[in-house]
Tab-separated table of C-alpha atoms and ligand atoms in Angstrom:
chain	number	residue	atom	x	y	z
A	1	UNK	CA	117.419	134.830	76.006
A	2	UNK	CA	114.320	136.439	74.353
A	3	UNK	CA	111.190	137.143	76.882
A	4	UNK	CA	109.329	135.098	74.534
A	5	UNK	CA	111.451	131.979	75.282
A	6	UNK	CA	111.571	132.495	79.026
A	7	UNK	CA	108.152	131.243	80.265
A	8	UNK	CA	108.415	128.211	77.994
A	9	UNK	CA	111.899	127.113	79.523
A	10	UNK	CA	110.642	127.609	82.778
A	11	UNK	CA	107.385	125.721	82.646
A	12	UNK	CA	109.683	122.995	80.749
A	13	UNK	CA	111.834	123.051	83.869
A	14	UNK	CA	108.907	123.173	85.849
A	15	UNK	CA	107.407	119.927	84.221
A	16	UNK	CA	110.663	118.145	84.990
A	17	UNK	CA	110.888	118.332	88.126
A	18	UNK	CA	107.412	118.085	89.065
A	19	UNK	CA	107.420	114.618	86.962
A	20	UNK	CA	110.644	113.434	88.818
A	21	UNK	CA	108.909	114.295	92.120
A	22	UNK	CA	105.885	112.277	91.072
A	23	UNK	CA	107.927	109.306	89.947
A	24	UNK	CA	110.147	108.753	93.078
A	25	UNK	CA	109.279	110.552	96.604
A	26	UNK	CA	112.108	110.495	98.404
A	27	UNK	CA	111.869	107.579	100.773
A	28	UNK	CA	110.736	107.791	104.232
A	29	UNK	CA	112.320	105.641	106.787
A	30	UNK	CA	109.938	106.372	109.405
A	31	UNK	CA	107.038	105.044	106.992
A	32	UNK	CA	109.446	102.296	106.251
A	33	UNK	CA	109.462	101.237	109.828
A	34	UNK	CA	105.399	100.667	109.801
A	35	UNK	CA	105.932	98.778	106.654
A	36	UNK	CA	108.485	96.240	108.411
A	37	UNK	CA	105.803	95.881	111.174
A	38	UNK	CA	102.663	95.249	108.415
A	39	UNK	CA	105.335	92.623	106.949
A	40	UNK	CA	105.920	90.714	110.285
A	41	UNK	CA	109.902	90.633	109.018
A	42	UNK	CA	110.836	90.617	112.688
A	43	UNK	CA	108.502	87.299	113.202
A	44	UNK	CA	111.279	85.610	111.101
A	45	UNK	CA	114.304	87.381	110.926
A	46	UNK	CA	114.666	88.392	114.682
A	47	UNK	CA	115.752	84.894	116.763
A	48	UNK	CA	114.313	84.806	120.655
A	49	UNK	CA	116.797	86.652	122.518
A	50	UNK	CA	118.581	87.727	119.518
A	51	UNK	CA	119.323	91.466	117.933
A	52	UNK	CA	116.905	92.945	115.951
A	53	UNK	CA	116.647	91.569	112.171
A	54	UNK	CA	120.269	89.901	112.664
A	55	UNK	CA	118.575	86.318	111.517
A	56	UNK	CA	119.531	82.957	112.750
A	57	UNK	CA	115.796	81.850	113.548
A	58	UNK	CA	115.211	78.065	112.546
A	59	UNK	CA	112.286	77.510	110.748
A	60	UNK	CA	111.074	73.789	110.649
A	61	UNK	CA	109.064	72.923	107.264
A	62	UNK	CA	108.634	69.524	105.462
A	63	UNK	CA	111.710	70.569	103.194
A	64	UNK	CA	113.903	70.884	106.117
A	65	UNK	CA	115.281	73.578	108.048
A	66	UNK	CA	115.410	77.323	107.096
A	67	UNK	CA	117.809	79.537	109.255
A	68	UNK	CA	116.827	83.137	108.390
A	69	UNK	CA	119.630	85.523	107.236
A	70	UNK	CA	121.113	88.830	108.849
A	71	UNK	CA	118.880	91.795	106.745
A	72	UNK	CA	120.779	94.671	109.042
A	73	UNK	CA	122.893	96.778	107.195
A	74	UNK	CA	126.164	95.206	108.091
A	75	UNK	CA	128.315	95.557	104.914
A	76	UNK	CA	129.631	92.087	105.319
A	77	UNK	CA	127.062	89.715	106.957
A	78	UNK	CA	124.106	91.643	106.254
A	79	UNK	CA	122.591	93.497	103.151
A	80	UNK	CA	124.691	97.045	103.975
A	81	UNK	CA	125.984	97.047	100.602
A	82	UNK	CA	122.846	96.074	98.501
A	83	UNK	CA	121.422	98.872	96.279
A	84	UNK	CA	117.898	99.871	96.210
A	85	UNK	CA	117.362	97.793	92.911
A	86	UNK	CA	119.217	94.376	94.791
A	87	UNK	CA	116.313	95.164	97.568
A	88	UNK	CA	113.703	95.628	94.984
A	89	UNK	CA	114.612	92.068	93.022
A	90	UNK	CA	114.849	90.241	96.086
A	91	UNK	CA	111.088	91.321	97.434
A	92	UNK	CA	109.466	91.131	94.133
A	93	UNK	CA	111.226	88.257	91.821
A	94	UNK	CA	112.812	86.305	94.906
A	95	UNK	CA	116.368	86.733	93.515
A	96	UNK	CA	119.595	87.549	95.302
A	97	UNK	CA	121.944	90.034	93.637
A	98	UNK	CA	123.992	87.443	92.709
A	99	UNK	CA	120.834	86.254	90.487
A	100	UNK	CA	120.408	82.978	92.368
A	101	UNK	CA	116.853	82.175	93.657
A	102	UNK	CA	115.553	82.503	96.859
A	103	UNK	CA	113.347	79.941	98.691
A	104	UNK	CA	109.424	80.892	99.169
A	105	UNK	CA	110.187	80.211	102.683
A	106	UNK	CA	110.849	84.090	102.176
A	107	UNK	CA	107.196	85.201	101.226
A	108	UNK	CA	108.069	87.372	98.213
A	109	UNK	CA	105.293	85.386	96.519
A	110	UNK	CA	103.346	88.051	98.817
A	111	UNK	CA	105.805	91.025	98.964
A	112	UNK	CA	105.905	90.990	95.073
A	113	UNK	CA	102.610	92.708	95.071
A	114	UNK	CA	104.355	95.717	97.601
A	115	UNK	CA	104.043	99.224	95.651
A	116	UNK	CA	107.713	100.420	94.588
A	117	UNK	CA	107.317	103.372	96.970
A	118	UNK	CA	106.759	101.030	100.026
A	119	UNK	CA	109.886	98.844	99.051
A	120	UNK	CA	111.878	102.081	98.812
A	121	UNK	CA	110.606	103.482	102.179
A	122	UNK	CA	111.075	99.852	103.631
A	123	UNK	CA	114.641	99.697	102.545
A	124	UNK	CA	115.311	103.098	103.726
A	125	UNK	CA	114.380	101.952	107.224
A	126	UNK	CA	116.346	98.952	106.893
A	127	UNK	CA	119.423	101.117	106.165
A	128	UNK	CA	118.586	102.971	109.431
A	129	UNK	CA	118.957	100.090	111.740
A	130	UNK	CA	121.952	99.409	113.909
A	131	UNK	CA	124.103	96.697	111.730
A	132	UNK	CA	124.827	93.635	113.483
A	133	UNK	CA	127.868	91.651	112.516
A	134	UNK	CA	126.277	87.907	112.654
A	135	UNK	CA	127.117	85.967	109.571
A	136	UNK	CA	124.153	84.183	108.009
A	137	UNK	CA	124.136	80.377	108.349
A	138	UNK	CA	123.475	77.591	105.690
A	139	UNK	CA	120.123	75.885	105.658
A	140	UNK	CA	119.606	72.269	106.493
A	141	UNK	CA	117.568	70.908	103.770
A	142	UNK	CA	117.246	67.679	102.557
A	143	UNK	CA	118.375	66.520	99.133
A	144	UNK	CA	116.533	67.442	96.499
A	145	UNK	CA	115.566	70.697	97.928
A	146	UNK	CA	118.799	71.826	98.809
A	147	UNK	CA	119.443	72.578	95.151
A	148	UNK	CA	118.394	76.384	94.601
A	149	UNK	CA	118.878	75.798	90.716
A	150	UNK	CA	115.615	74.196	90.882
A	151	UNK	CA	113.749	77.013	92.382
A	152	UNK	CA	113.796	78.075	88.764
A	153	UNK	CA	111.334	75.553	87.677
A	154	UNK	CA	109.581	75.843	90.981
A	155	UNK	CA	108.709	79.530	90.251
A	156	UNK	CA	107.785	78.830	86.381
A	157	UNK	CA	104.980	76.526	87.834
A	158	UNK	CA	103.982	78.525	90.768
A	159	UNK	CA	104.428	82.275	90.429
A	160	UNK	CA	101.525	83.479	88.271
A	161	UNK	CA	102.096	87.131	87.480
A	162	UNK	CA	101.520	89.157	90.761
A	163	UNK	CA	98.009	90.340	91.354
A	164	UNK	CA	97.547	94.010	90.086
A	165	UNK	CA	95.943	95.576	93.715
A	166	UNK	CA	95.749	99.012	92.312
A	167	UNK	CA	92.729	97.727	89.645
A	168	UNK	CA	90.104	99.530	90.857
A	169	UNK	CA	86.883	98.133	91.687
A	170	UNK	CA	83.692	99.440	92.882
A	171	UNK	CA	84.616	98.606	96.493
A	172	UNK	CA	85.317	101.384	99.100
A	173	UNK	CA	88.976	102.927	99.557
A	174	UNK	CA	89.002	100.763	103.119
A	175	UNK	CA	88.329	97.316	101.206
A	176	UNK	CA	91.298	98.216	98.424
A	177	UNK	CA	93.692	99.278	101.259
A	178	UNK	CA	92.478	95.632	102.920
A	179	UNK	CA	93.131	93.841	100.029
A	180	UNK	CA	96.721	95.349	99.649
A	181	UNK	CA	97.622	94.597	103.260
A	182	UNK	CA	96.227	91.133	103.411
A	183	UNK	CA	97.450	90.060	99.648
A	184	UNK	CA	100.875	92.227	100.049
A	185	UNK	CA	102.835	92.957	102.910
A	186	UNK	CA	100.645	91.460	105.736
A	187	UNK	CA	100.850	88.120	103.786
A	188	UNK	CA	98.005	86.463	105.562
A	189	UNK	CA	97.522	83.898	102.542
A	190	UNK	CA	101.335	82.395	103.382
A	191	UNK	CA	99.731	80.468	106.364
A	192	UNK	CA	95.974	80.593	105.522
A	193	UNK	CA	95.652	79.595	101.864
A	194	UNK	CA	96.448	75.475	101.376
A	195	UNK	CA	99.213	74.637	99.369
A	196	UNK	CA	99.492	72.242	96.555
A	197	UNK	CA	101.911	69.213	96.643
A	198	UNK	CA	104.926	71.740	95.673
A	199	UNK	CA	104.313	74.123	98.105
A	200	UNK	CA	102.872	76.711	95.894
A	201	UNK	CA	99.613	78.496	97.223
A	202	UNK	CA	96.183	77.289	95.880
A	203	UNK	CA	94.939	80.848	95.044
A	204	UNK	CA	91.578	79.363	93.834
A	205	UNK	CA	91.307	78.592	97.809
A	206	UNK	CA	92.493	81.968	98.779
A	207	UNK	CA	92.239	82.111	103.112
A	208	UNK	CA	90.126	78.892	102.908
A	209	UNK	CA	92.636	77.610	105.801
A	210	UNK	CA	95.406	75.348	105.618
A	211	UNK	CA	95.352	71.986	107.478
A	212	UNK	CA	99.166	71.928	107.337
A	213	UNK	CA	100.135	75.090	108.304
A	214	UNK	CA	103.781	76.207	109.538
A	215	UNK	CA	105.475	74.364	112.274
A	216	UNK	CA	102.751	71.744	111.407
A	217	UNK	CA	99.734	73.712	112.934
A	218	UNK	CA	96.199	73.721	111.437
A	219	UNK	CA	95.485	77.325	110.155
A	220	UNK	CA	91.750	78.431	110.290
A	221	UNK	CA	89.841	79.867	107.318
A	222	UNK	CA	89.204	83.253	107.356
A	223	UNK	CA	86.586	83.799	104.861
A	224	UNK	CA	82.707	84.397	105.226
A	225	UNK	CA	82.349	81.067	103.672
A	226	UNK	CA	83.416	79.176	106.830
A	227	UNK	CA	80.321	79.050	109.275
A	228	UNK	CA	82.128	79.922	112.356
A	229	UNK	CA	84.010	83.053	111.023
A	230	UNK	CA	81.386	84.326	109.402
A	231	UNK	CA	79.914	85.456	112.515
A	232	UNK	CA	82.997	87.471	113.316
A	233	UNK	CA	81.568	91.539	113.412
A	234	UNK	CA	84.321	93.688	111.914
A	235	UNK	CA	84.887	94.861	115.877
A	236	UNK	CA	85.746	91.383	116.548
A	237	UNK	CA	88.341	91.117	113.911
A	238	UNK	CA	89.796	94.441	114.687
A	239	UNK	CA	90.020	93.373	118.272
A	240	UNK	CA	91.291	89.927	117.833
A	241	UNK	CA	94.130	91.307	115.649
A	242	UNK	CA	94.999	94.045	117.894
A	243	UNK	CA	94.615	91.706	121.366
A	244	UNK	CA	95.031	88.213	120.269
A	245	UNK	CA	91.405	87.577	122.221
A	246	UNK	CA	88.464	86.058	120.037
A	247	UNK	CA	84.959	86.667	120.311
A	248	UNK	CA	84.591	83.360	122.428
A	249	UNK	CA	87.120	84.725	125.241
A	250	UNK	CA	90.036	82.189	123.849
A	251	UNK	CA	93.266	83.743	122.824
A	252	UNK	CA	94.847	83.187	119.592
A	253	UNK	CA	98.261	81.469	119.902
A	254	UNK	CA	101.154	79.476	117.901
A	255	UNK	CA	102.514	81.492	114.644
A	256	UNK	CA	99.247	83.796	114.833
A	257	UNK	CA	100.651	84.610	118.283
A	258	UNK	CA	103.832	86.005	116.558
A	259	UNK	CA	101.842	87.600	113.942
A	260	UNK	CA	99.933	89.667	116.473
A	261	UNK	CA	102.709	90.350	118.562
A	262	UNK	CA	105.227	91.784	115.861
A	263	UNK	CA	102.623	92.951	113.157
A	264	UNK	CA	98.936	93.518	113.185
A	265	UNK	CA	99.086	94.233	117.133
A	266	UNK	CA	100.797	97.319	115.599
A	267	UNK	CA	98.616	98.615	112.974
A	268	UNK	CA	96.596	101.469	113.129
A	269	UNK	CA	92.966	100.971	113.806
A	270	UNK	CA	92.057	102.345	110.404
A	271	UNK	CA	94.407	99.990	108.670
A	272	UNK	CA	92.906	96.899	110.904
A	273	UNK	CA	89.489	98.126	110.160
A	274	UNK	CA	90.584	98.275	106.105
A	275	UNK	CA	91.730	94.402	106.810
A	276	UNK	CA	88.178	93.550	108.335
A	277	UNK	CA	86.402	94.966	105.321
A	278	UNK	CA	88.305	92.834	102.950
A	279	UNK	CA	87.975	89.787	105.083
A	280	UNK	CA	84.446	90.241	105.406
A	281	UNK	CA	83.519	90.822	101.611
A	282	UNK	CA	85.239	88.078	99.433
A	283	UNK	CA	86.227	88.752	95.947
A	284	UNK	CA	86.802	86.483	92.993
A	285	UNK	CA	90.261	84.572	92.670
A	286	UNK	CA	92.947	87.206	91.064
B	301	HEC	C1	108.093	83.597	107.105
B	301	HEC	C2	109.576	84.060	107.294
B	301	HEC	C3	110.144	85.448	106.764
B	301	HEC	C4	109.551	86.334	107.160
B	301	HEC	C5	108.043	86.675	107.417
B	301	HEC	C6	110.355	87.557	106.150
B	301	HEC	N1	111.481	86.480	105.606
B	301	HEC	FE1	113.249	87.404	104.535
B	301	HEC	N2	113.975	85.612	104.318
B	301	HEC	C7	113.259	84.527	105.194
B	301	HEC	C8	113.892	83.440	104.747
B	301	HEC	C9	113.936	81.787	105.245
B	301	HEC	C10	115.047	83.660	103.816
B	301	HEC	C11	116.405	82.791	103.204
B	301	HEC	C12	115.723	82.577	101.899
B	301	HEC	C13	116.781	81.765	100.996
B	301	HEC	O1	117.795	81.785	101.451
B	301	HEC	O2	116.624	81.462	99.869
B	301	HEC	C14	114.542	85.337	103.639
B	301	HEC	C15	115.742	86.369	103.172
B	301	HEC	C16	115.429	87.436	102.930
B	301	HEC	C17	116.442	88.396	101.846
B	301	HEC	C18	117.711	88.216	101.492
B	301	HEC	C19	118.667	88.213	102.655
B	301	HEC	C20	120.035	87.820	101.663
B	301	HEC	O3	121.318	87.812	102.532
B	301	HEC	O4	120.221	87.224	100.576
B	301	HEC	C21	115.906	89.746	102.478
B	301	HEC	C22	116.444	91.004	101.728
B	301	HEC	C23	114.730	89.320	103.289
B	301	HEC	N3	114.535	88.004	103.710
B	301	HEC	C24	113.920	90.744	103.703
B	301	HEC	C25	112.787	90.543	104.435
B	301	HEC	C26	111.984	91.708	104.972
B	301	HEC	C27	112.046	93.338	104.499
B	301	HEC	C28	110.903	90.975	105.516
B	301	HEC	C29	109.592	91.808	105.671
B	301	HEC	C30	108.997	92.716	104.767
B	301	HEC	C31	110.904	89.763	105.454
B	301	HEC	N4	112.108	89.176	104.925
B	301	HEC	C32	110.074	88.752	106.071
B	301	HEC	C33	112.279	84.660	105.948
B	301	HEC	C34	111.143	85.695	106.265
B	302	HEC	C1	102.768	82.345	110.149
B	302	HEC	C2	101.485	82.347	110.205
B	302	HEC	C3	100.166	83.126	109.838
B	302	HEC	C4	100.458	84.334	109.284
B	302	HEC	C5	101.235	84.801	108.455
B	302	HEC	C6	98.606	84.877	109.686
B	302	HEC	N1	98.057	84.081	110.579
B	302	HEC	FE1	96.068	84.285	111.026
B	302	HEC	N2	96.048	82.381	112.062
B	302	HEC	C7	97.160	81.795	112.169
B	302	HEC	C8	97.167	80.522	113.049
B	302	HEC	C9	97.947	79.198	113.158
B	302	HEC	C10	95.989	80.858	113.475
B	302	HEC	C11	95.014	79.939	114.582
B	302	HEC	C12	95.695	80.129	116.049
B	302	HEC	C13	95.066	79.619	117.416
B	302	HEC	O1	93.899	79.236	116.961
B	302	HEC	O2	95.696	79.648	118.073
B	302	HEC	C14	95.423	81.911	112.902
B	302	HEC	C15	94.318	82.569	113.234
B	302	HEC	C16	93.635	83.717	112.863
B	302	HEC	C17	92.336	84.433	113.156
B	302	HEC	C18	91.090	83.689	113.942
B	302	HEC	C19	90.410	82.757	112.903
B	302	HEC	C20	89.585	81.888	113.858
B	302	HEC	O3	88.561	81.489	113.535
B	302	HEC	O4	89.751	81.584	114.978
B	302	HEC	C21	92.339	85.559	112.498
B	302	HEC	C22	91.106	86.428	112.394
B	302	HEC	C23	93.464	85.730	111.495
B	302	HEC	N3	94.551	84.364	111.765
B	302	HEC	C24	93.804	86.760	110.688
B	302	HEC	C25	95.028	86.573	110.158
B	302	HEC	C26	95.129	87.864	109.203
B	302	HEC	C27	94.431	89.099	108.936
B	302	HEC	C28	96.465	87.904	108.926
B	302	HEC	C29	97.348	88.833	108.201
B	302	HEC	C30	97.691	90.062	108.732
B	302	HEC	C31	96.950	86.592	109.331
B	302	HEC	N4	95.923	86.115	109.955
B	302	HEC	C32	98.160	85.957	109.255
B	302	HEC	C33	98.790	81.779	111.554
B	302	HEC	C34	99.053	83.068	110.767
């Protein structure tokens, strides 16, 4: 090869390698473990006293009872045979590998805003946990909610394009991070945002509270428009998400107790500050 071509070829090679690296950093299971906590997956996929992520937890809803599936890497009863693509499709489109639709009781309406890298890291962590042989159980849903095919029209009516959380604004880095956590993996709106008659999230009332939350609880608003919540300082929010204790000394319970135990209580202080920065500074509905 001529000396003239060599540098050209080398830079071409380097460019290809660097480009590939920028597109897909190797999946990082340790980061994935943190994302699993941020996503609160254990609140639903680990039964009380059951093995981690092996499912079997019952979720009572107005539509019937959902029984969460096993998401350990067991090849037959878990998701051990799933490709990265299968996993990303489940989390962002609410579809199973066979193409059937998932119920939005699995909060993919929020998770679909997660970045591809975060999803790959989360999958790498799930691949690394102990496989548990525990067959998933059928949900106990009333007619017509037991017809999965009806979820096609439901999605058409209720799934707007996912919010683009990368959109730059004049806000701080912390606020951007907070928005990503709250709207994406943290899925706070799944309980704190009211739902329409079809069970879709009313995005115009983002985080404005939901009188009919999970298990019939009333879920309070967490926006500065609420006279009570507007008095919470950043430090109050961080402390409550870490420990469950409110500024008035009462403790948060019900399903928020699970969120604190499995999710926000395990997040870094800087991520909790980011959540607080976002909650204290509302945005227009996306
Ligand atoms: C609020 C409860 C809830 C949370 C939180 C939750 N899930 Fe689920 N998940 C469900 C339910 C219910 C289903 C079953 C949906 C269906 O059958 O249509 C499900 C299904 C799944 C499936 C499909 C499994 C299969 O065998 O088809 C995967 C994968 C999954 N969840 C992963 C996750 C991950 C990862 C997280 C955390 C980032 C998570 N889930 C958080 C309730 C939840
Ligand atoms: C599974 C449902 C659920 C999810 C998900 C959830 N919350 Fe909550 N949250 C509740 C309930 C229920 C309460 C009321 C608990 C009580 O008063 O004992 C609550 C209370 C709160 C409060 C106290 C508000 C007040 O005025 O007392 C804050 C702050 C809060 N949640 C923040 C969050 C954040 C941030 C997220 C997302 C990271 C989140 N929540 C996700 C159900 C949920």
